[in-house]
PDB file of C-alpha atoms in Angstrom:
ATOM      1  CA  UNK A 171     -10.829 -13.761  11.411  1.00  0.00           C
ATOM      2  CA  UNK A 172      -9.996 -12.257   7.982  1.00  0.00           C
ATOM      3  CA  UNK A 173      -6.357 -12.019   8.141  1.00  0.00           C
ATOM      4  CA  UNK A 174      -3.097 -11.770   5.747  1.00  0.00           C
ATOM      5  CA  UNK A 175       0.246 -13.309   7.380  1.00  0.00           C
ATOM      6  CA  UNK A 176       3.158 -13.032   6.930  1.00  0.00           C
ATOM      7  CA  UNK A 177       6.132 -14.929   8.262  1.00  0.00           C
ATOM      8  CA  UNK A 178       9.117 -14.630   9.618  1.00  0.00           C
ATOM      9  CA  UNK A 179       8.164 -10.605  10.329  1.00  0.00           C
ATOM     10  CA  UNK A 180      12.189 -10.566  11.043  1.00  0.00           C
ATOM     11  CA  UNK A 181      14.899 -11.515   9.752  1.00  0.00           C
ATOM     12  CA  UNK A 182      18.849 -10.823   9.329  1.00  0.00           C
ATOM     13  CA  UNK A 183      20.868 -12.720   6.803  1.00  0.00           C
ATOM     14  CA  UNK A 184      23.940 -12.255   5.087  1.00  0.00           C
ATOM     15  CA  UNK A 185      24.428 -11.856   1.502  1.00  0.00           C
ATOM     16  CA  UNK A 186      24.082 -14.758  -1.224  1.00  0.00           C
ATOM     17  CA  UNK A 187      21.983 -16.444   0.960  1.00  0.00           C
ATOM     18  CA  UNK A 188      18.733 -17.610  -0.277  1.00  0.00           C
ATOM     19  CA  UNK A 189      15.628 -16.555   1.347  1.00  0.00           C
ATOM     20  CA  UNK A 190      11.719 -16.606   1.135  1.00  0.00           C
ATOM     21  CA  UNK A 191       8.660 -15.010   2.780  1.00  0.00           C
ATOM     22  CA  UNK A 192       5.551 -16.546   2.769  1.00  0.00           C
ATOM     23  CA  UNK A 193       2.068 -14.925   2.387  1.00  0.00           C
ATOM     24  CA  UNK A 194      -1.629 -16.142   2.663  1.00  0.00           C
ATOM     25  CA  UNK A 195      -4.941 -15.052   2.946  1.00  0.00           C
ATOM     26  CA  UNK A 196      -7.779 -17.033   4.207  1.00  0.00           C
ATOM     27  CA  UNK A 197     -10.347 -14.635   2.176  1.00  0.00           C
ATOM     28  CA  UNK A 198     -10.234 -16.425  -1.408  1.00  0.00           C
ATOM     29  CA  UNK A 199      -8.966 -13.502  -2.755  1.00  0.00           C
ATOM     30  CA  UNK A 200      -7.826 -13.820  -6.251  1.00  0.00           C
ATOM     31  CA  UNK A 201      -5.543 -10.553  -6.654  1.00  0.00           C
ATOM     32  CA  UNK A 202      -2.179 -10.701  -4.181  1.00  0.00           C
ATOM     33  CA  UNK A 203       0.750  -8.652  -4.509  1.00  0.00           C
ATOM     34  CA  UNK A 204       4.257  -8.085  -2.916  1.00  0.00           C
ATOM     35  CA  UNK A 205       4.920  -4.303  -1.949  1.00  0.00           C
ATOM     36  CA  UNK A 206       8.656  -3.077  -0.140  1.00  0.00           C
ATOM     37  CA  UNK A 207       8.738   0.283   1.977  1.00  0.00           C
ATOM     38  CA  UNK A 208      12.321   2.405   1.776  1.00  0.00           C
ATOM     39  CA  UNK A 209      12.347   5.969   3.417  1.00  0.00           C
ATOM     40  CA  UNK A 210      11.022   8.820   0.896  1.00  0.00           C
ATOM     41  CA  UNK A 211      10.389   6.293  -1.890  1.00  0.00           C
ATOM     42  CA  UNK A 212       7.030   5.135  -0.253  1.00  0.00           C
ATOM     43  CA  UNK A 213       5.720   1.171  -0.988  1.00  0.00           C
ATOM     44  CA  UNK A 214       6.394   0.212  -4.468  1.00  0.00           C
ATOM     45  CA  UNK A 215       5.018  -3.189  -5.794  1.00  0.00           C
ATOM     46  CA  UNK A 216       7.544  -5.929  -6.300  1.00  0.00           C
ATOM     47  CA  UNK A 217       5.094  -8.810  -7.944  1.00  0.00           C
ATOM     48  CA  UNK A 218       1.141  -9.196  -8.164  1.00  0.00           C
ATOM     49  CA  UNK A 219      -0.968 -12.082  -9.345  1.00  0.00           C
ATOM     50  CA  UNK A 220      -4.571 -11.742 -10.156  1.00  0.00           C
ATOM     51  CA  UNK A 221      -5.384 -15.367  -9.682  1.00  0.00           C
ATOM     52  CA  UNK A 222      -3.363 -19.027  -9.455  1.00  0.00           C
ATOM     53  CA  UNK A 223      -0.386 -19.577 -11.996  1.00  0.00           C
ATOM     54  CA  UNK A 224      -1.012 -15.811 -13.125  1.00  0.00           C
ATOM     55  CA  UNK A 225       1.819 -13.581 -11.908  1.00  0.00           C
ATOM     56  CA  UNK A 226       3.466 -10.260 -13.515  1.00  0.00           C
ATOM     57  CA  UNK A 227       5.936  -7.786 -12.695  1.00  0.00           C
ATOM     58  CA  UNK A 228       5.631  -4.683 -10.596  1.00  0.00           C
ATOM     59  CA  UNK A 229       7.369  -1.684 -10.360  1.00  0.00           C
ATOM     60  CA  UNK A 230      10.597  -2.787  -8.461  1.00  0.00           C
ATOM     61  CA  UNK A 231      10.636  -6.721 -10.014  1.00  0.00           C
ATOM     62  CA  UNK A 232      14.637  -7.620  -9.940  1.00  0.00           C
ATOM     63  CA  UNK A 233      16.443 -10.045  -7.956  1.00  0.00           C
ATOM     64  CA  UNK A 234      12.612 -11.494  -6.822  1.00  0.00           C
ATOM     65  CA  UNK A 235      11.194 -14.130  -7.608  1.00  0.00           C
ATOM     66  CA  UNK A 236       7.363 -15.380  -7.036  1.00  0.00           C
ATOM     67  CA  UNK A 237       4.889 -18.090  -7.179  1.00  0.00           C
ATOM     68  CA  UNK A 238       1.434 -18.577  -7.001  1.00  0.00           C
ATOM     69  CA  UNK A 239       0.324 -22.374  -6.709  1.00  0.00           C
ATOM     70  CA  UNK A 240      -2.895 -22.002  -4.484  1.00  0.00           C
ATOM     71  CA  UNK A 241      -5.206 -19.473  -4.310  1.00  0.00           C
ATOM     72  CA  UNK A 242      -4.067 -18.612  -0.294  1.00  0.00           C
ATOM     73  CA  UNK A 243      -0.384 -18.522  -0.753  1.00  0.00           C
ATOM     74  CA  UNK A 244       1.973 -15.841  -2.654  1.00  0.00           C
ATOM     75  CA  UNK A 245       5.900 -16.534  -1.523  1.00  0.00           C
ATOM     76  CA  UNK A 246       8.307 -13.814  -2.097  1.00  0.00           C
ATOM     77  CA  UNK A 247      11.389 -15.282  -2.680  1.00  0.00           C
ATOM     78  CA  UNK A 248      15.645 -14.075  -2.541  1.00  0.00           C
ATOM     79  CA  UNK A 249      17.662 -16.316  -4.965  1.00  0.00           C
ATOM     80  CA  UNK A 250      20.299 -14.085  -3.829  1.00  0.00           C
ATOM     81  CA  UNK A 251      19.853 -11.408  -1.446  1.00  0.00           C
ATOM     82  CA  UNK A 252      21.721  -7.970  -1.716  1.00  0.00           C
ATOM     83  CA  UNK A 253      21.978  -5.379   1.168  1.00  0.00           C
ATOM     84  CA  UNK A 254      19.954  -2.924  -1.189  1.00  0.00           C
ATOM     85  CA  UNK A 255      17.240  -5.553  -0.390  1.00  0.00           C
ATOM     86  CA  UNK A 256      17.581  -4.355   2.920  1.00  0.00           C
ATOM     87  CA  UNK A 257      13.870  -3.042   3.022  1.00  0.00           C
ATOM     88  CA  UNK A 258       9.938  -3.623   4.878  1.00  0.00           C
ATOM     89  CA  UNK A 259       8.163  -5.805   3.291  1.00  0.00           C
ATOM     90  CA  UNK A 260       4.090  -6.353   2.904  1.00  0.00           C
ATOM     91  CA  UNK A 261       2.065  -8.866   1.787  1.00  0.00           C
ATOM     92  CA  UNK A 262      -1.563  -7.360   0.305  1.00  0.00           C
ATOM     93  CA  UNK A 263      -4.558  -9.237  -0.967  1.00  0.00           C
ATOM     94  CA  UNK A 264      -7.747  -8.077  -2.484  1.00  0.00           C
ATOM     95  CA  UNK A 265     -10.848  -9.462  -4.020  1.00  0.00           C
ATOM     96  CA  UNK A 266     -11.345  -9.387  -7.949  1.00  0.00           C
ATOM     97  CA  UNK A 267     -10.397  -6.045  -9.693  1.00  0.00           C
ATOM     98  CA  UNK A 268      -7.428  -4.206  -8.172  1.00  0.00           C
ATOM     99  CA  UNK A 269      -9.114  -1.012  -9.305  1.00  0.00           C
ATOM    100  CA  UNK A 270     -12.250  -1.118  -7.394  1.00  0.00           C
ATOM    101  CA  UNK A 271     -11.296  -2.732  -3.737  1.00  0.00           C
ATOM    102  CA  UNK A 272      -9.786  -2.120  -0.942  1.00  0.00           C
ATOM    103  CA  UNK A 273      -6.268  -4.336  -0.279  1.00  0.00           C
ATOM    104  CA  UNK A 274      -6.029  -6.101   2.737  1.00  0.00           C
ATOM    105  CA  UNK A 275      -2.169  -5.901   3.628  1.00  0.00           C
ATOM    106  CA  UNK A 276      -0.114  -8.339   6.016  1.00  0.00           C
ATOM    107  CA  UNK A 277       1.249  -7.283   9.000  1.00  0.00           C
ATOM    108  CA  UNK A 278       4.855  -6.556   7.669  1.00  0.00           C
ATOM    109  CA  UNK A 279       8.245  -8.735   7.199  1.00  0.00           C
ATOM    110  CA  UNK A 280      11.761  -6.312   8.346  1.00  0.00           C
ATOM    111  CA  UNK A 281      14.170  -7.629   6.201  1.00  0.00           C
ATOM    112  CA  UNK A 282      17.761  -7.187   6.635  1.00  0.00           C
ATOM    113  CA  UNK A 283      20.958  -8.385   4.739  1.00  0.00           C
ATOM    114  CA  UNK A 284      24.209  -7.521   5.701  1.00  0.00           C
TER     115      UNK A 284
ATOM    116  CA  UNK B1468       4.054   7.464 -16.697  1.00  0.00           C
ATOM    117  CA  UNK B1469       2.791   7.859 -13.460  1.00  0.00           C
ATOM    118  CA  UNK B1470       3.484  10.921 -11.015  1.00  0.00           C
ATOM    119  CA  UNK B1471       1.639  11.200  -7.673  1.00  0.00           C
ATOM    120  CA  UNK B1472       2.652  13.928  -5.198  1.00  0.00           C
ATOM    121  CA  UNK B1473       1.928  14.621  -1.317  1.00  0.00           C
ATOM    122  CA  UNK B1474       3.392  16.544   0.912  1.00  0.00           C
ATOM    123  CA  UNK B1475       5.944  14.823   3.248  1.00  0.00           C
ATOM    124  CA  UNK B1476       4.663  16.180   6.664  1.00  0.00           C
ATOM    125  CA  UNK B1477       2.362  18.030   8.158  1.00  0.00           C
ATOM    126  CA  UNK B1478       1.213  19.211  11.773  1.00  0.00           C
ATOM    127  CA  UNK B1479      -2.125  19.697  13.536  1.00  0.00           C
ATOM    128  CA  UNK B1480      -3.371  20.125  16.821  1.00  0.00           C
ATOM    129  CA  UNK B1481      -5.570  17.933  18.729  1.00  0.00           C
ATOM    130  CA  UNK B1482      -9.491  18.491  17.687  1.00  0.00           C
ATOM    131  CA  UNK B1483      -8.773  21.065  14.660  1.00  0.00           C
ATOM    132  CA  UNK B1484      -9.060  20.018  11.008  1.00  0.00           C
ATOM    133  CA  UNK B1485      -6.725  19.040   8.831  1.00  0.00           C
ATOM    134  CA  UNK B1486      -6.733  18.855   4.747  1.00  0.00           C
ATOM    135  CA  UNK B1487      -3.927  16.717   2.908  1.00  0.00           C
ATOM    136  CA  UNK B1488      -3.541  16.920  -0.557  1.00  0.00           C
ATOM    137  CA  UNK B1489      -2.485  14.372  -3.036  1.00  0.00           C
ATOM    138  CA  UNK B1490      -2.430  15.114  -6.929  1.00  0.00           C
ATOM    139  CA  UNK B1491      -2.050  12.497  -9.430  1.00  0.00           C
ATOM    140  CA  UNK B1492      -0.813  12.125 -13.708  1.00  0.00           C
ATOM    141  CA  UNK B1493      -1.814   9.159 -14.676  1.00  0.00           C
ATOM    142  CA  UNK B1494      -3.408   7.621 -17.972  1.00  0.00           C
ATOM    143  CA  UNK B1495      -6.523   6.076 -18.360  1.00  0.00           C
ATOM    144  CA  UNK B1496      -7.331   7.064 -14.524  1.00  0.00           C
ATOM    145  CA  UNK B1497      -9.698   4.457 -12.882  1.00  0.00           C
ATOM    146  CA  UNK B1498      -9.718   5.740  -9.310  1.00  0.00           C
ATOM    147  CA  UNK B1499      -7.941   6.557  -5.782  1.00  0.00           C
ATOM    148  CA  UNK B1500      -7.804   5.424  -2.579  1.00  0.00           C
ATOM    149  CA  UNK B1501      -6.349   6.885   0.799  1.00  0.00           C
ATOM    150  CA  UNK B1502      -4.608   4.467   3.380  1.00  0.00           C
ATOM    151  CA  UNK B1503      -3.526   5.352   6.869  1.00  0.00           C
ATOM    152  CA  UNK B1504      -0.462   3.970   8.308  1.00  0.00           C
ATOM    153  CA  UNK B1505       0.903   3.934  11.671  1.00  0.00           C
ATOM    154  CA  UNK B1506       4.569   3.919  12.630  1.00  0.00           C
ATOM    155  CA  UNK B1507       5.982  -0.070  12.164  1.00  0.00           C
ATOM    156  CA  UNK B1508       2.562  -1.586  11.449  1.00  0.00           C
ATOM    157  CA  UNK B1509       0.657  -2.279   7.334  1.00  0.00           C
ATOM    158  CA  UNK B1510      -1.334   0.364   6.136  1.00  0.00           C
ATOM    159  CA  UNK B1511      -5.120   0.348   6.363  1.00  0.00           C
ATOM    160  CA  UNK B1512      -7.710   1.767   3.860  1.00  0.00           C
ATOM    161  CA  UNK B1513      -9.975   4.743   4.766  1.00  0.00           C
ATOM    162  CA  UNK B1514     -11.106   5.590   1.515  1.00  0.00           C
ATOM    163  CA  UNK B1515     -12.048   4.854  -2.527  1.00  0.00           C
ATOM    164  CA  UNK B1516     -13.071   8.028  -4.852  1.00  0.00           C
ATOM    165  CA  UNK B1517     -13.824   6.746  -8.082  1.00  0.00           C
ATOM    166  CA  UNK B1518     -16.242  10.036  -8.973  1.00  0.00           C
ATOM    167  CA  UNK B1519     -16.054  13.428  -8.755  1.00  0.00           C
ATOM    168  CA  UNK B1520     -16.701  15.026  -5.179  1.00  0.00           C
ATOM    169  CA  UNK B1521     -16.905  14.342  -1.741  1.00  0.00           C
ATOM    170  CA  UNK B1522     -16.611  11.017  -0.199  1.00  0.00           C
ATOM    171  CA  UNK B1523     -17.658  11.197   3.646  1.00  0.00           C
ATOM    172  CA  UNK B1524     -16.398   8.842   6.517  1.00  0.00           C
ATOM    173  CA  UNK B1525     -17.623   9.697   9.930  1.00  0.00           C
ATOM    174  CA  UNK B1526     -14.531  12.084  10.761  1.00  0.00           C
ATOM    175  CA  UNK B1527     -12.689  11.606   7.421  1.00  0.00           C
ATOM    176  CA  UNK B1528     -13.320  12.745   3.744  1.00  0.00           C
ATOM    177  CA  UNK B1529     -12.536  12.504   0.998  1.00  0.00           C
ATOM    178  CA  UNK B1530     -12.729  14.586  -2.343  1.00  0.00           C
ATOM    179  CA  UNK B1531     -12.046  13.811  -5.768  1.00  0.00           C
ATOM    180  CA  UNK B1532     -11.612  16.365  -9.137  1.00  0.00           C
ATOM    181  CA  UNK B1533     -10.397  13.802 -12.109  1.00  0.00           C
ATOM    182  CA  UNK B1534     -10.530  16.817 -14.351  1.00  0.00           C
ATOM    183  CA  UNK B1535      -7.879  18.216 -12.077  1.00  0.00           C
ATOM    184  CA  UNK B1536      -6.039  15.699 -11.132  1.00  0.00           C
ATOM    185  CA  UNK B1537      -6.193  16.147  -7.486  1.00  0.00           C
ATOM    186  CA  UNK B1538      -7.725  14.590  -4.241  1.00  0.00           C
ATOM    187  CA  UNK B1539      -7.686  15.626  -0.611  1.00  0.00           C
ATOM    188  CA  UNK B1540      -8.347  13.974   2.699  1.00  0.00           C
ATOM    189  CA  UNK B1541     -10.261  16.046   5.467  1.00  0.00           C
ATOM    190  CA  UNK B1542      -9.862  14.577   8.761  1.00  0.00           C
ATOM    191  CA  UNK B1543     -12.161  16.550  11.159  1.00  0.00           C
ATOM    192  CA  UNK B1544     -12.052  16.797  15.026  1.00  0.00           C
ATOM    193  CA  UNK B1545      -8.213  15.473  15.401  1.00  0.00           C
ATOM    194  CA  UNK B1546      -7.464  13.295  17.996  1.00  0.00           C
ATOM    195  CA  UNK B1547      -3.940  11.894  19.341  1.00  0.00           C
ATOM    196  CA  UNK B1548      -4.173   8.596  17.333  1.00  0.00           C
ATOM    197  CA  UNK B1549      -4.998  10.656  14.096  1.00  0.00           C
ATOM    198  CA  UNK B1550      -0.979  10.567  14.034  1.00  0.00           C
ATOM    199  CA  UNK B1551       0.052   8.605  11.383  1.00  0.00           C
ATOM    200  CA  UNK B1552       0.999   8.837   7.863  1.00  0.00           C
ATOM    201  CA  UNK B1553      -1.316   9.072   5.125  1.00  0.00           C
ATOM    202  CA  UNK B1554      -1.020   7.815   1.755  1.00  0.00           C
ATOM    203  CA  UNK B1555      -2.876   8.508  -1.665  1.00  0.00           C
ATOM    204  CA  UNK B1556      -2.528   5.680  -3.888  1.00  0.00           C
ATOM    205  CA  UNK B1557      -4.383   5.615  -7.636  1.00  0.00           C
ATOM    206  CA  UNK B1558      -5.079   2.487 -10.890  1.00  0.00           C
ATOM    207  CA  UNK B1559      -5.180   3.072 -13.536  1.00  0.00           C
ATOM    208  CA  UNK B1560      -7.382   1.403 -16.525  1.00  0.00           C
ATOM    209  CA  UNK B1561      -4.764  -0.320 -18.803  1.00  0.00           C
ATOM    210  CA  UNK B1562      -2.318  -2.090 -15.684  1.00  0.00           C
ATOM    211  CA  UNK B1563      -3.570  -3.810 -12.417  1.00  0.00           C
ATOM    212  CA  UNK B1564      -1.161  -1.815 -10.513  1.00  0.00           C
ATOM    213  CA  UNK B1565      -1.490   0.192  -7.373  1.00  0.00           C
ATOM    214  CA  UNK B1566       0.930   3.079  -7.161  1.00  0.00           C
ATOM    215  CA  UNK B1567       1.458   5.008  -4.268  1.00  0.00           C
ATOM    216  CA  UNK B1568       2.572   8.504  -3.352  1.00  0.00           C
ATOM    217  CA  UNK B1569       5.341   8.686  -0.560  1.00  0.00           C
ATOM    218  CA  UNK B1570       3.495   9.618   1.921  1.00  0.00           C
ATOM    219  CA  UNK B1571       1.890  12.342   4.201  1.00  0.00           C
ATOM    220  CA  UNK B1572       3.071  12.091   8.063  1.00  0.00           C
ATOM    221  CA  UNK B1573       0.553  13.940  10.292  1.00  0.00           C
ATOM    222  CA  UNK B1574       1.843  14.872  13.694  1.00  0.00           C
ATOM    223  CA  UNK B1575      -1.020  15.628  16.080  1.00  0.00           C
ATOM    224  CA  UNK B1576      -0.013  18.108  19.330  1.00  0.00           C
ATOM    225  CA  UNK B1577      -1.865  18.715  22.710  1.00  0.00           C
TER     226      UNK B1577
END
């Protein structure tokens, strides 16, 4: 089955303490991207990569860090999590060209830091 | 910059039609998509305009005006499960970003 996960689709955690989600896709898609949901703000984009070693900044880049090493796996990781972290997170992938297809988007990480 | 506006809720009843609007400023405008996303759970697309006019879905639609800068979605025949929120989402032709508008929650009623 076509599928993005996403894992741990929970967590608490207290502040300082380093974190990371993990993301893959088993549809060799080149394009993935990191997206967080806040009330009235709406999903903004964290990090994308169009393809492996390739990664740039979204709209809401700072205290993230990511990686992409293989073409199935895009980690989101905390160096040093704040509560204004506190957030949804998703996990999208989509074939070549951002512009032109559909994103294929995990099923969610809730993320909270106290 | 980018601006992209929806309204925040709306309400329907069960089998009517409903009509959400999205409009969009954006440079170098390459095209739009609608997702729909239900409560706790990742959004799913419905739809890609790329050209003007109507884009039809079995029960959804969607239209397009680039000169306008404005889209809708027509969901026809609502049902219960139509509940969700709704959300407009453009690219543009100088980034490989996705932005998103906030979001339209539909409330479907008996």
């Amino acid at each position: 089955e076509a599928q993005v996960t996403q894992n741990p689709r929970y967590l608490i955690t207290v502040t300082g303490k380093k974190l990371t989600v993990t993301c893959s896709q088993n549809m060799n898609h080149e394009y993935m991207s990191w997206y967080r949901q806040d009330p009235g703000l709406g999903l903004r984009q964290i990090y994308y990569s169009m393809n492996v070693e390739v990664t740039d900044k979204g709209d809401v880049p700072e205290g993230y860090k990511v990686s992409r090493k293989e073409k199935r796996n895009f980690p989101l990781i905390l160096e040093s999590p704040s509560p204004n972290q506190t957030s949804l997170y998703f996990c999208a992938s989509t074939g070549t060209g951002i512009s032109y297809n559909e994103q294929f988007f995990g099923p969610g990480t809730r993320l909270t830091v106290l | 910059g980018q601006n992209i506006d929806q309204p925040t809720e709306m309400t329907a009843t069960e089998g009517a039609i409903v009509q959400i609007n999205c409009t969009y400023q954006t440079s170098g405008f390459n095209g739009l998509f609608w997702y729909q996303q239900h409560a706790g759970e990742a959004p799913t697309f419905l739809s890609y305009n790329v050209l003007d006019g109507l884009e039809e879905k079995g029960r959804f639609s969607s239209f397009l005006s680039r000169s306008k800068g404005y889209s809708y979605l027509l969901l026809k025949e609502l049902q219960m499960k139509d509940s969700a929120s709704y959300l407009c989402a453009v690219t543009s032709g100088n980034t490989d970003k996705l932005i998103f508008g906030t979001g339209t929650r539909l409330q479907v009623f008996p």
